[in-house]
Short mmCIF file of C-alpha atoms in Angstrom, two decimals:
data_model
loop_
_atom_site.label_atom_id
_atom_site.label_comp_id
_atom_site.label_asym_id
_atom_site.label_seq_id
_atom_site.Cartn_x
_atom_site.Cartn_y
_atom_site.Cartn_z
CA MET A 1 -6.43 7.15 -46.36
CA ARG A 2 -4.25 9.95 -45.54
CA TYR A 3 -6.56 10.44 -42.46
CA SER A 4 -7.09 6.99 -41.52
CA ILE A 5 -3.25 6.60 -41.44
CA ALA A 6 -3.45 9.38 -39.15
CA LEU A 7 -6.08 8.14 -37.30
CA ALA A 8 -4.60 4.66 -36.74
CA ALA A 9 -1.20 6.77 -35.43
CA LEU A 10 -3.12 8.29 -33.45
CA LEU A 11 -4.56 5.79 -31.47
CA ALA A 12 -1.66 3.81 -31.39
CA SER A 13 0.12 6.62 -29.73
CA THR A 14 -2.44 6.90 -27.53
CA CYS A 15 -2.48 3.22 -26.40
CA VAL A 16 1.62 3.57 -26.01
CA ILE A 17 1.51 6.48 -24.23
CA ALA A 18 -1.66 5.24 -21.52
CA CYS A 19 -0.92 1.75 -21.19
CA GLY A 20 2.74 2.25 -22.08
CA VAL A 21 5.04 -1.28 -21.81
CA GLN A 22 6.05 -1.26 -17.90
CA GLN A 23 6.95 -4.04 -15.99
CA PRO A 24 9.22 -4.38 -12.45
CA GLU A 25 12.38 -5.20 -12.44
CA LEU A 26 13.80 -8.01 -10.05
CA PRO A 27 14.08 -6.13 -6.58
CA PRO A 28 17.78 -6.10 -5.93
CA PRO A 29 18.83 -9.11 -3.50
CA GLU A 30 18.57 -8.38 -0.24
CA ALA A 31 22.10 -8.85 1.87
CA ALA A 32 22.15 -12.37 2.78
CA THR A 33 22.98 -13.02 6.66
CA PRO A 34 26.32 -14.45 6.78
CA ALA A 35 25.62 -18.29 7.24
CA HIS A 36 27.61 -19.76 10.52
CA PRO A 37 26.04 -22.95 12.46
CA LEU A 38 23.98 -23.04 15.30
CA PRO A 39 24.91 -23.28 18.58
CA PHE A 40 23.11 -26.87 18.60
CA LYS A 41 23.19 -29.95 16.07
CA GLY A 42 20.06 -31.68 15.03
CA ARG A 43 18.68 -34.50 12.21
CA LEU A 44 16.85 -33.91 9.12
CA VAL A 45 14.21 -36.18 9.64
CA ASP A 46 12.17 -34.44 6.36
CA GLY A 47 14.05 -32.29 3.70
CA ASP A 48 16.26 -32.86 1.54
CA PRO A 49 19.92 -32.25 2.67
CA SER A 50 21.05 -29.90 -0.29
CA GLU A 51 17.96 -27.92 -0.69
CA LEU A 52 18.30 -26.25 3.16
CA PRO A 53 18.78 -23.08 4.86
CA PRO A 54 22.46 -22.72 5.34
CA ALA A 55 22.42 -22.55 9.10
CA VAL A 56 20.37 -25.79 8.99
CA ALA A 57 22.76 -26.88 6.48
CA LEU A 58 25.72 -26.48 8.84
CA SER A 59 24.24 -27.96 11.88
CA LEU A 60 23.44 -31.24 10.34
CA SER A 61 24.19 -34.34 12.65
CA HIS A 62 23.06 -37.75 12.05
CA THR A 63 23.52 -38.70 16.17
CA SER A 64 21.28 -35.68 17.45
CA THR A 65 18.21 -36.52 19.50
CA VAL A 66 16.86 -32.77 17.95
CA THR A 67 15.08 -33.14 14.79
CA PHE A 68 14.71 -30.65 11.68
CA ALA A 69 12.02 -31.04 9.47
CA TYR A 70 11.97 -28.47 6.47
CA ARG A 71 9.76 -27.86 3.66
CA GLU A 72 9.17 -25.53 1.24
CA GLU A 73 6.74 -24.96 -1.47
CA LEU A 74 7.12 -22.86 -4.54
CA SER A 75 4.41 -21.41 -6.31
CA HIS A 76 4.33 -19.73 -9.98
CA ASP A 77 2.68 -16.30 -11.32
CA GLU A 78 3.41 -14.08 -14.54
CA TYR A 79 2.14 -11.13 -16.32
CA HIS A 80 2.31 -9.97 -19.52
CA ILE A 81 1.75 -6.97 -21.70
CA PRO A 82 -1.12 -7.70 -23.79
CA LEU A 83 0.61 -8.23 -27.59
CA ILE A 84 -1.55 -5.84 -29.28
CA VAL A 85 -0.20 -2.85 -26.63
CA SER A 86 3.36 -4.30 -26.94
CA ALA A 87 3.44 -4.56 -30.52
CA PHE A 88 3.19 -0.78 -31.42
CA ASP A 89 5.40 0.64 -28.31
CA PRO A 90 8.44 1.72 -29.80
CA VAL A 91 9.98 0.95 -26.25
CA THR A 92 9.37 -2.48 -27.29
CA TYR A 93 12.02 -2.86 -29.74
CA VAL A 94 14.80 -0.94 -27.09
CA GLY A 95 14.27 -3.35 -24.68
CA ALA A 96 11.59 -2.41 -22.58
CA PRO A 97 10.09 -4.97 -20.17
CA LEU A 98 7.48 -6.76 -21.30
CA GLY A 99 5.94 -8.43 -18.64
CA ASP A 100 7.49 -10.39 -15.72
CA TYR A 101 7.88 -14.27 -14.22
CA GLY A 102 7.27 -13.97 -10.24
CA VAL A 103 7.70 -16.91 -7.68
CA THR A 104 6.69 -17.12 -4.17
CA ALA A 105 8.19 -19.47 -2.09
CA PHE A 106 6.77 -20.96 1.48
CA ALA A 107 9.33 -22.66 3.49
CA SER A 108 8.54 -23.72 7.09
CA LEU A 109 10.97 -25.49 9.48
CA SER A 110 10.05 -27.54 12.98
CA ILE A 111 12.44 -27.82 15.47
CA VAL A 112 11.59 -30.71 17.66
CA GLU A 113 13.35 -32.57 20.53
CA GLY A 114 11.47 -36.19 21.72
CA ASP A 115 7.98 -34.83 21.71
CA ARG A 116 8.56 -31.20 22.30
CA VAL A 117 8.46 -28.49 19.42
CA LEU A 118 11.25 -26.52 20.61
CA GLY A 119 10.88 -23.87 17.42
CA ASP A 120 8.30 -23.59 14.40
CA TYR A 121 9.05 -21.12 11.86
CA THR A 122 7.25 -19.93 8.58
CA ALA A 123 8.80 -17.83 5.96
CA LYS A 124 7.25 -16.40 2.37
CA ALA A 125 9.61 -14.52 -0.52
CA HIS A 126 8.20 -13.27 -3.89
CA VAL A 127 10.65 -12.41 -6.28
CA THR A 128 9.71 -11.52 -10.17
CA LYS A 129 11.96 -11.29 -12.96
CA SER A 130 11.03 -9.45 -15.92
CA TYR A 131 11.45 -10.72 -19.43
CA ASN A 132 11.76 -8.24 -22.97
CA LEU A 133 11.87 -8.77 -26.33
CA TYR A 134 15.94 -10.04 -26.27
CA SER A 135 16.16 -12.02 -23.04
CA GLU A 136 14.40 -13.64 -20.95
CA PRO A 137 15.13 -15.79 -17.60
CA THR A 138 14.27 -18.78 -16.64
CA HIS A 139 11.93 -20.18 -14.56
CA GLN A 140 14.61 -22.52 -12.83
CA GLU A 141 16.44 -18.92 -12.13
CA VAL A 142 13.45 -16.99 -10.79
CA GLU A 143 12.93 -20.22 -8.85
CA GLN A 144 16.26 -20.34 -7.16
CA ALA A 145 16.17 -16.49 -6.56
CA ALA A 146 13.30 -17.30 -4.32
CA ARG A 147 14.82 -20.11 -2.70
CA VAL A 148 17.69 -18.25 -1.31
CA ALA A 149 15.28 -15.57 -0.41
CA VAL A 150 13.30 -17.57 1.52
CA ARG A 151 15.98 -19.68 3.31
CA ASP A 152 17.34 -16.46 4.50
CA ARG A 153 14.57 -15.52 5.77
CA ILE A 154 14.23 -18.65 8.18
CA ASP A 155 18.15 -18.16 8.76
CA LYS A 156 17.25 -14.85 10.29
CA LYS A 157 14.77 -16.16 12.64
CA LEU A 158 16.53 -19.07 13.49
CA TYR A 159 19.63 -17.11 14.38
CA HIS A 160 17.51 -14.46 16.14
CA ASP A 161 16.60 -17.18 18.17
CA ALA A 162 19.59 -19.35 18.62
CA ALA A 163 20.12 -19.14 22.04
CA HIS A 164 16.82 -19.53 23.53
CA LEU A 165 16.84 -22.74 21.44
CA ALA A 166 20.07 -23.84 22.50
CA ASP A 167 18.77 -23.12 26.10
CA SER A 168 15.83 -25.24 26.12
CA ILE A 169 17.77 -28.29 24.60
CA ALA A 170 17.84 -30.81 27.02
CA PRO A 171 21.77 -31.77 28.51
CA VAL A 172 21.92 -35.41 28.04
CA GLY A 173 20.46 -37.15 30.90
CA ARG A 174 19.04 -34.27 32.20
CA PRO A 175 14.95 -32.99 31.27
CA ALA A 176 14.75 -29.40 30.09
CA LEU A 177 14.69 -26.74 32.49
CA ILE A 178 13.43 -23.79 30.16
CA ALA A 179 9.67 -24.46 28.90
CA PRO A 180 9.65 -25.36 25.12
CA LEU A 181 9.42 -21.71 22.60
CA GLU A 182 6.70 -22.12 20.02
CA LYS A 183 6.36 -19.28 17.57
CA MET B 1 -12.53 0.43 -46.95
CA ASN B 2 -11.60 3.24 -44.55
CA GLN B 3 -14.80 2.70 -42.78
CA ARG B 4 -14.10 -0.46 -42.04
CA TYR B 5 -10.23 0.17 -41.17
CA LEU B 6 -11.83 2.96 -38.75
CA LEU B 7 -14.21 0.34 -37.01
CA LEU B 8 -11.25 -2.25 -36.39
CA LEU B 9 -9.15 0.44 -34.85
CA ILE B 10 -12.08 2.14 -32.82
CA SER B 11 -12.67 -1.43 -31.37
CA VAL B 12 -9.13 -2.74 -30.64
CA ALA B 13 -8.56 0.58 -28.85
CA THR B 14 -11.86 0.27 -26.53
CA LEU B 15 -10.97 -3.38 -26.20
CA THR B 16 -7.82 -2.19 -24.96
CA ALA B 17 -9.06 0.62 -22.85
CA ILE B 18 -11.54 -1.80 -21.23
CA GLY B 19 -8.91 -4.26 -20.77
CA CYS B 20 -6.75 -2.30 -18.32
CA ALA B 21 -9.54 -2.11 -15.38
CA VAL B 22 -9.34 -4.65 -12.58
CA GLN B 23 -12.75 -6.08 -12.10
CA GLY B 24 -13.88 -7.91 -8.57
CA ARG B 25 -15.84 -7.47 -5.68
CA PRO B 26 -16.50 -4.12 -4.19
CA PHE B 27 -14.50 -2.60 -0.57
CA GLU B 28 -14.94 -4.50 2.25
CA LYS B 29 -12.94 -4.42 5.58
CA VAL B 30 -10.80 -7.54 6.95
CA PRO B 31 -10.91 -8.39 10.15
CA SER B 32 -8.04 -7.84 12.03
CA TYR B 33 -6.35 -9.19 15.66
CA ALA B 34 -4.81 -8.40 18.54
CA ASN B 35 -1.41 -8.68 17.35
CA GLN B 36 -1.85 -8.16 13.76
CA ALA B 37 -2.19 -5.12 11.82
CA VAL B 38 -4.36 -4.42 8.64
CA ILE B 39 -2.70 -2.61 5.51
CA TYR B 40 -4.54 -1.62 2.55
CA VAL B 41 -2.45 -0.87 -0.55
CA TYR B 42 -5.41 0.54 -3.12
CA ARG B 43 -4.45 2.17 -6.40
CA PRO B 44 -7.38 4.71 -7.85
CA TYR B 45 -7.89 4.02 -11.63
CA SER B 46 -6.03 6.11 -13.95
CA TYR B 47 -5.52 5.39 -17.55
CA ALA B 48 -2.14 6.11 -17.52
CA GLY B 49 0.35 3.57 -17.02
CA SER B 50 -2.45 1.23 -16.17
CA LEU B 51 -1.45 -1.77 -17.95
CA LEU B 52 1.91 -1.99 -15.40
CA ARG B 53 1.18 -4.15 -11.98
CA PRO B 54 4.51 -4.01 -10.21
CA SER B 55 4.04 -5.99 -7.07
CA VAL B 56 3.79 -4.72 -4.34
CA THR B 57 5.16 -6.11 -1.28
CA CYS B 58 4.36 -5.56 2.83
CA GLY B 59 6.04 -7.85 5.21
CA GLU B 60 5.85 -11.23 3.54
CA ASP B 61 2.65 -11.00 0.99
CA THR B 62 2.70 -10.19 -2.18
CA ALA B 63 0.38 -8.47 -4.16
CA ARG B 64 -0.21 -7.16 -8.14
CA ILE B 65 -2.48 -4.43 -7.91
CA GLY B 66 -4.04 -3.37 -10.92
CA PRO B 67 -5.71 0.42 -11.56
CA GLY B 68 -8.87 0.20 -9.42
CA GLY B 69 -8.21 -2.55 -7.38
CA TYR B 70 -6.71 -2.77 -3.47
CA HIS B 71 -5.61 -5.37 -1.58
CA ALA B 72 -5.54 -5.70 1.92
CA PHE B 73 -2.08 -6.84 3.80
CA VAL B 74 -2.43 -8.79 7.13
CA VAL B 75 0.76 -8.02 8.96
CA PRO B 76 1.82 -8.77 12.63
CA THR B 77 2.83 -5.45 14.35
CA GLY B 78 5.88 -3.90 14.58
CA LYS B 79 8.18 -2.62 11.83
CA VAL B 80 6.66 -3.12 8.42
CA LEU B 81 8.15 -2.53 5.24
CA CYS B 82 5.81 -1.58 2.07
CA LYS B 83 7.89 -1.66 -1.37
CA VAL B 84 6.99 -1.46 -4.76
CA GLU B 85 9.71 -1.26 -7.74
CA THR B 86 10.16 -1.16 -11.50
CA GLU B 87 12.72 1.37 -12.72
CA THR B 88 12.50 2.63 -9.69
CA ALA B 89 11.31 1.86 -6.18
CA ASP B 90 9.47 3.46 -3.50
CA VAL B 91 9.38 1.84 0.25
CA VAL B 92 6.84 3.17 3.10
CA GLU B 93 8.27 1.96 6.64
CA LEU B 94 5.69 1.51 8.97
CA ASN B 95 5.46 0.68 12.77
CA ALA B 96 2.73 -0.98 12.84
CA GLU B 97 0.18 -1.32 15.74
CA PRO B 98 -3.11 -3.09 15.90
CA HIS B 99 -4.89 -0.31 13.55
CA VAL B 100 -5.40 0.38 9.55
CA TYR B 101 -3.48 1.69 8.12
CA TYR B 102 -3.96 3.19 4.14
CA ILE B 103 -1.21 3.49 1.36
CA ARG B 104 -2.41 5.01 -1.85
CA GLU B 105 0.07 3.41 -4.88
CA GLU B 106 0.05 5.77 -8.35
CA ILE B 107 2.23 5.18 -11.03
CA GLY B 108 4.16 8.17 -12.33
CA TRP B 109 5.96 8.77 -15.65
CA GLY B 110 9.63 6.70 -16.11
CA VAL B 111 11.90 6.66 -19.01
CA LEU B 112 11.25 2.52 -20.31
CA THR B 113 8.87 1.70 -17.65
CA GLY B 114 6.58 3.74 -15.32
CA HIS B 115 7.45 5.29 -11.33
CA PRO B 116 5.41 3.60 -8.83
CA HIS B 117 4.86 5.64 -5.90
CA LEU B 118 3.24 4.54 -2.36
CA ASN B 119 1.70 7.44 -0.73
CA PRO B 120 0.67 6.57 3.42
CA ILE B 121 -2.97 8.28 3.27
CA ASP B 122 -4.93 9.42 6.42
CA ASN B 123 -8.03 7.12 7.30
CA ASP B 124 -10.44 9.51 6.85
CA GLN B 125 -9.21 10.81 3.24
CA ALA B 126 -8.62 6.97 2.17
CA GLN B 127 -11.78 5.74 3.55
CA SER B 128 -13.87 7.71 0.90
CA GLU B 129 -11.58 7.04 -1.33
CA ILE B 130 -10.97 3.01 -1.62
CA GLN B 131 -14.66 2.69 -1.21
CA SER B 132 -15.49 4.86 -4.58
CA CYS B 133 -12.58 3.54 -6.58
CA CYS B 134 -11.39 0.77 -6.10
CA VAL B 135 -12.48 -3.30 -6.07
CA GLN B 136 -10.80 -6.54 -4.34
CA GLU B 137 -8.29 -8.06 -6.52
CA PRO B 138 -8.83 -11.68 -7.40
#
């Protein structure tokens, strides 16, 4: 019986050492771009006004000839350390991560004036949050973090092209002089 | 009784060890286009830390790569960051041209969790390693 117990302890510790409970933490949030309006206004034709990238949200106008169409899609993934391993791992009981929840957010934004596409932007962001024996993030928290990250990426692309976009918008009463921008 | 106990323990240990490895198709090259770079991130099998599958992000694409697996990231040319993080983070910055790049992921020891490392590898060495070690992540 003593040998069995010793062997059991040996096997358990081997599992712990080999496949030890190790999981990723949430990456530190990227420094968000300070939000400011774009140099032109647009009308939202597709998307939820309360779920927009800040730059777009600050540039809405009901009377603009430019239109915004914004969509977000979320997909979920998760990873769990098998219980048969984590149960034997001492660090489980001091709060080591047991797995994580991930959300990938995909966003697309089209900026159109009449029948001209001025800009078409897409971005993707993936966020994971780990959980342990004592605390667990909600799916909503992970989703929100992914949404914030993907909107920030759309904003960065918009700010980068803001001047070109503003130039390509036709002033009222005159056709556009600059070829439409396509990305 | 002892023999049954031993058999159970051995079965559990075997199942645990098998469960750590990635199953998938052998290495195959991904087609690339003029303004895109292909970054293969591969992780040779190692029993240590084999249950850890941290997310690897290159550009805007993310994948979990298990031991003995690889993932091909097709990214636009230009500055590309590949990042992996657990307790600590490791980042590789590439000024990507329309070429093929190889990065090897390894898991080192940590306190509560393993520390992942990303190491850019020469193409010659990497091609032989990735073909012998790694299968495509499903």
